[in-house]
PDB file of C-alpha atoms in Angstrom:
ATOM      1  CA  MET A   1      21.061  -3.818 -16.656  1.00 83.00           C
ATOM      2  CA  LYS A   2      18.865  -4.196 -13.577  1.00 90.00           C
ATOM      3  CA  LYS A   3      15.193  -3.460 -14.075  1.00 96.00           C
ATOM      4  CA  ILE A   4      13.737  -0.763 -11.797  1.00 97.00           C
ATOM      5  CA  LEU A   5      10.477  -1.900 -10.216  1.00 97.00           C
ATOM      6  CA  ASN A   6       9.661   1.380  -8.506  1.00 98.00           C
ATOM      7  CA  ASP A   7      11.314   4.658  -7.568  1.00 97.00           C
ATOM      8  CA  MET A   8      10.534   7.790  -5.616  1.00 98.00           C
ATOM      9  CA  LYS A   9      11.997  11.169  -4.786  1.00 98.00           C
ATOM     10  CA  LEU A  10      11.454  13.215  -1.654  1.00 97.00           C
ATOM     11  CA  ARG A  11      12.480  16.758  -0.722  1.00 97.00           C
ATOM     12  CA  LEU A  12      12.100  18.009   2.828  1.00 96.00           C
ATOM     13  CA  PRO A  13      13.388  21.010   4.778  1.00 95.00           C
ATOM     14  CA  ALA A  14      16.663  20.226   6.581  1.00 94.00           C
ATOM     15  CA  LYS A  15      15.100  20.167  10.037  1.00 92.00           C
ATOM     16  CA  SER A  16      15.845  17.511  12.622  1.00 90.00           C
ATOM     17  CA  VAL A  17      12.122  16.775  13.015  1.00 93.00           C
ATOM     18  CA  ASN A  18      12.146  15.468   9.418  1.00 94.00           C
ATOM     19  CA  GLU A  19      14.724  12.755  10.153  1.00 94.00           C
ATOM     20  CA  GLY A  20      11.919  10.510  11.442  1.00 94.00           C
ATOM     21  CA  VAL A  21       9.754  11.375   8.458  1.00 96.00           C
ATOM     22  CA  CYS A  22      12.522  10.302   6.049  1.00 96.00           C
ATOM     23  CA  ARG A  23      13.027   7.045   7.917  1.00 95.00           C
ATOM     24  CA  ALA A  24       9.283   6.270   7.908  1.00 96.00           C
ATOM     25  CA  VAL A  25       8.752   7.149   4.236  1.00 97.00           C
ATOM     26  CA  VAL A  26      11.702   5.040   3.062  1.00 97.00           C
ATOM     27  CA  SER A  27      10.487   2.118   5.219  1.00 96.00           C
ATOM     28  CA  ALA A  28       6.974   2.323   3.830  1.00 97.00           C
ATOM     29  CA  PHE A  29       8.255   2.510   0.261  1.00 98.00           C
ATOM     30  CA  VAL A  30      10.635  -0.457   0.656  1.00 97.00           C
ATOM     31  CA  ALA A  31       7.879  -2.565   2.261  1.00 96.00           C
ATOM     32  CA  GLU A  32       6.727  -3.439  -1.267  1.00 95.00           C
ATOM     33  CA  LEU A  33       9.675  -5.890  -1.435  1.00 97.00           C
ATOM     34  CA  ASN A  34       8.577  -7.581   1.800  1.00 96.00           C
ATOM     35  CA  PRO A  35      11.900  -7.191   3.649  1.00 97.00           C
ATOM     36  CA  THR A  36      12.568  -8.892   6.967  1.00 96.00           C
ATOM     37  CA  VAL A  37      12.196  -6.841  10.140  1.00 96.00           C
ATOM     38  CA  GLU A  38      15.999  -6.859  10.461  1.00 97.00           C
ATOM     39  CA  GLU A  39      16.513  -5.621   6.897  1.00 97.00           C
ATOM     40  CA  LEU A  40      13.984  -2.856   7.396  1.00 96.00           C
ATOM     41  CA  GLY A  41      15.659  -1.869  10.667  1.00 96.00           C
ATOM     42  CA  ASP A  42      19.045  -1.764   8.941  1.00 96.00           C
ATOM     43  CA  LEU A  43      17.744   0.568   6.231  1.00 97.00           C
ATOM     44  CA  ARG A  44      15.977   2.782   8.770  1.00 96.00           C
ATOM     45  CA  CYS A  45      19.180   3.175  10.769  1.00 95.00           C
ATOM     46  CA  ALA A  46      21.299   3.923   7.685  1.00 97.00           C
ATOM     47  CA  VAL A  47      18.777   6.510   6.433  1.00 97.00           C
ATOM     48  CA  SER A  48      18.666   8.148   9.874  1.00 95.00           C
ATOM     49  CA  GLU A  49      22.446   8.508   9.927  1.00 93.00           C
ATOM     50  CA  ALA A  50      22.606   9.924   6.401  1.00 95.00           C
ATOM     51  CA  VAL A  51      19.820  12.446   6.978  1.00 95.00           C
ATOM     52  CA  THR A  52      21.186  13.508  10.365  1.00 91.00           C
ATOM     53  CA  ASN A  53      24.620  14.018   8.758  1.00 89.00           C
ATOM     54  CA  ALA A  54      23.167  16.247   6.077  1.00 91.00           C
ATOM     55  CA  ILE A  55      21.285  18.375   8.600  1.00 90.00           C
ATOM     56  CA  VAL A  56      23.984  18.618  11.279  1.00 87.00           C
ATOM     57  CA  HIS A  57      27.126  18.761   9.152  1.00 84.00           C
ATOM     58  CA  GLY A  58      25.991  19.798   5.672  1.00 86.00           C
ATOM     59  CA  TYR A  59      24.105  22.885   6.775  1.00 85.00           C
ATOM     60  CA  ARG A  60      26.060  23.674   9.941  1.00 79.00           C
ATOM     61  CA  ASP A  61      27.173  27.120   8.709  1.00 73.00           C
ATOM     62  CA  SER A  62      24.140  27.952   6.596  1.00 72.00           C
ATOM     63  CA  GLU A  63      22.672  31.393   7.146  1.00 73.00           C
ATOM     64  CA  ASP A  64      19.612  30.570   5.028  1.00 71.00           C
ATOM     65  CA  LYS A  65      18.007  27.722   6.994  1.00 69.00           C
ATOM     66  CA  ASP A  66      14.673  28.283   5.190  1.00 75.00           C
ATOM     67  CA  ASN A  67      16.233  27.196   1.884  1.00 83.00           C
ATOM     68  CA  SER A  68      18.121  24.162   3.222  1.00 93.00           C
ATOM     69  CA  PHE A  69      16.718  20.854   1.991  1.00 95.00           C
ATOM     70  CA  ILE A  70      17.345  17.121   2.207  1.00 96.00           C
ATOM     71  CA  TYR A  71      16.791  15.128  -0.983  1.00 97.00           C
ATOM     72  CA  ILE A  72      16.107  11.409  -0.935  1.00 98.00           C
ATOM     73  CA  SER A  73      15.820   9.114  -3.911  1.00 98.00           C
ATOM     74  CA  VAL A  74      14.898   5.448  -3.465  1.00 98.00           C
ATOM     75  CA  ARG A  75      14.894   2.762  -6.155  1.00 98.00           C
ATOM     76  CA  LEU A  76      13.707  -0.805  -5.923  1.00 98.00           C
ATOM     77  CA  TYR A  77      15.175  -3.291  -8.397  1.00 97.00           C
ATOM     78  CA  GLU A  78      13.909  -6.658  -9.591  1.00 94.00           C
ATOM     79  CA  ASN A  79      16.840  -8.477  -7.929  1.00 94.00           C
ATOM     80  CA  ARG A  80      15.556  -7.226  -4.509  1.00 96.00           C
ATOM     81  CA  GLU A  81      18.176  -4.504  -4.383  1.00 97.00           C
ATOM     82  CA  VAL A  82      17.325  -1.200  -2.751  1.00 98.00           C
ATOM     83  CA  SER A  83      19.286   1.966  -3.435  1.00 98.00           C
ATOM     84  CA  VAL A  84      18.846   4.999  -1.222  1.00 98.00           C
ATOM     85  CA  GLU A  85      20.486   8.281  -2.129  1.00 98.00           C
ATOM     86  CA  VAL A  86      20.523  11.093   0.430  1.00 98.00           C
ATOM     87  CA  SER A  87      21.875  14.448  -0.674  1.00 97.00           C
ATOM     88  CA  ASP A  88      22.100  18.067   0.390  1.00 96.00           C
ATOM     89  CA  ASN A  89      23.230  21.363  -1.111  1.00 93.00           C
ATOM     90  CA  GLY A  90      25.259  22.260   1.954  1.00 92.00           C
ATOM     91  CA  CYS A  91      28.893  23.079   2.590  1.00 91.00           C
ATOM     92  CA  GLY A  92      30.318  19.841   1.217  1.00 92.00           C
ATOM     93  CA  ILE A  93      33.213  17.779   2.533  1.00 90.00           C
ATOM     94  CA  GLU A  94      36.803  18.753   1.803  1.00 89.00           C
ATOM     95  CA  ASP A  95      38.307  15.283   2.335  1.00 89.00           C
ATOM     96  CA  VAL A  96      35.740  12.468   2.027  1.00 90.00           C
ATOM     97  CA  ARG A  97      38.232   9.785   2.992  1.00 89.00           C
ATOM     98  CA  LEU A  98      39.101  11.601   6.220  1.00 87.00           C
ATOM     99  CA  ALA A  99      35.422  12.302   6.923  1.00 85.00           C
ATOM    100  CA  MET A 100      34.673   8.579   6.654  1.00 86.00           C
ATOM    101  CA  SER A 101      37.106   7.737   9.470  1.00 83.00           C
ATOM    102  CA  PRO A 102      35.238   6.641  12.634  1.00 77.00           C
ATOM    103  CA  ALA A 103      35.975   9.602  14.934  1.00 71.00           C
ATOM    104  CA  TYR A 104      35.987  12.449  12.390  1.00 71.00           C
ATOM    105  CA  THR A 105      33.460  15.214  13.031  1.00 69.00           C
ATOM    106  CA  THR A 106      32.794  18.828  12.171  1.00 65.00           C
ATOM    107  CA  GLY A 107      30.854  19.238  15.414  1.00 62.00           C
ATOM    108  CA  GLY A 108      33.760  20.270  17.665  1.00 60.00           C
ATOM    109  CA  SER A 109      35.149  18.574  20.737  1.00 54.00           C
ATOM    110  CA  GLU A 110      31.735  18.076  22.369  1.00 53.00           C
ATOM    111  CA  GLU A 111      30.765  15.618  19.622  1.00 53.00           C
ATOM    112  CA  ARG A 112      32.639  12.341  19.698  1.00 52.00           C
ATOM    113  CA  CYS A 113      30.586   9.955  17.607  1.00 59.00           C
ATOM    114  CA  GLY A 114      31.835  11.060  14.201  1.00 63.00           C
ATOM    115  CA  MET A 115      29.744  11.478  11.081  1.00 69.00           C
ATOM    116  CA  GLY A 116      28.158   8.034  11.073  1.00 82.00           C
ATOM    117  CA  PHE A 117      29.577   6.695   7.807  1.00 88.00           C
ATOM    118  CA  LEU A 118      30.771   3.559   9.601  1.00 88.00           C
ATOM    119  CA  VAL A 119      27.220   2.995  10.876  1.00 90.00           C
ATOM    120  CA  MET A 120      25.757   3.459   7.383  1.00 93.00           C
ATOM    121  CA  GLU A 121      28.339   1.074   5.960  1.00 93.00           C
ATOM    122  CA  SER A 122      27.610  -1.593   8.584  1.00 93.00           C
ATOM    123  CA  PHE A 123      23.880  -1.620   7.766  1.00 96.00           C
ATOM    124  CA  THR A 124      24.168  -1.670   3.962  1.00 97.00           C
ATOM    125  CA  ASP A 125      25.940  -3.745   1.313  1.00 97.00           C
ATOM    126  CA  SER A 126      27.690  -0.763  -0.235  1.00 97.00           C
ATOM    127  CA  LEU A 127      28.212   2.899   0.520  1.00 96.00           C
ATOM    128  CA  SER A 128      29.639   5.666  -1.625  1.00 96.00           C
ATOM    129  CA  VAL A 129      30.043   9.324  -0.776  1.00 95.00           C
ATOM    130  CA  LYS A 130      30.559  12.142  -3.255  1.00 96.00           C
ATOM    131  CA  SER A 131      31.005  15.732  -2.221  1.00 95.00           C
ATOM    132  CA  LYS A 132      32.010  19.133  -3.566  1.00 95.00           C
ATOM    133  CA  LEU A 133      32.941  22.023  -1.330  1.00 93.00           C
ATOM    134  CA  GLY A 134      30.233  24.657  -1.311  1.00 91.00           C
ATOM    135  CA  ARG A 135      27.880  22.475  -3.365  1.00 93.00           C
ATOM    136  CA  GLY A 136      26.871  19.603  -1.115  1.00 94.00           C
ATOM    137  CA  THR A 137      27.205  15.909  -0.496  1.00 95.00           C
ATOM    138  CA  THR A 138      25.522  12.776  -1.834  1.00 97.00           C
ATOM    139  CA  VAL A 139      25.505   9.470   0.014  1.00 97.00           C
ATOM    140  CA  LEU A 140      24.471   6.394  -1.979  1.00 98.00           C
ATOM    141  CA  MET A 141      23.629   3.243  -0.022  1.00 98.00           C
ATOM    142  CA  ARG A 142      22.678  -0.106  -1.518  1.00 98.00           C
ATOM    143  CA  LYS A 143      21.198  -3.116   0.212  1.00 98.00           C
ATOM    144  CA  ILE A 144      20.259  -6.465  -1.315  1.00 97.00           C
ATOM    145  CA  LEU A 145      17.329  -8.081   0.470  1.00 97.00           C
ATOM    146  CA  ARG A 146      17.235 -11.815   1.018  1.00 92.00           C
ATOM    147  CA  SER A 147      14.775 -13.854  -1.012  1.00 75.00           C
TER     148      SER A 147
END
């Protein structure tokens, strides 16, 4: 079993202004492992995509925007692995496999860039998505930093 060196949890309102906050907080927390600039940039981009997804797609039909939150959990492991979990309590995804296809979106015809799972996957070593309709979605990303 991998030893956890440090972990943190963050809860913020699901507002687009907080996407930058999430990215900055995760970066600052991961800095303890002394990642390269490229590794830090990769994580920042993946976190941005995951948080933006939760805000734009997870809470798209929510009538109670004041009680919509983004939850982030970050763990640092002794083998220089970083896990970042981004979750919401939004509408959920009916077909995760379909949602992970590059052009899939819930944003209508004006949005053509999809939900960003391909971007998250390209900047991390592993990506998993779990979702339940009406209960929300959790994205788990893992990245192993070079020595």
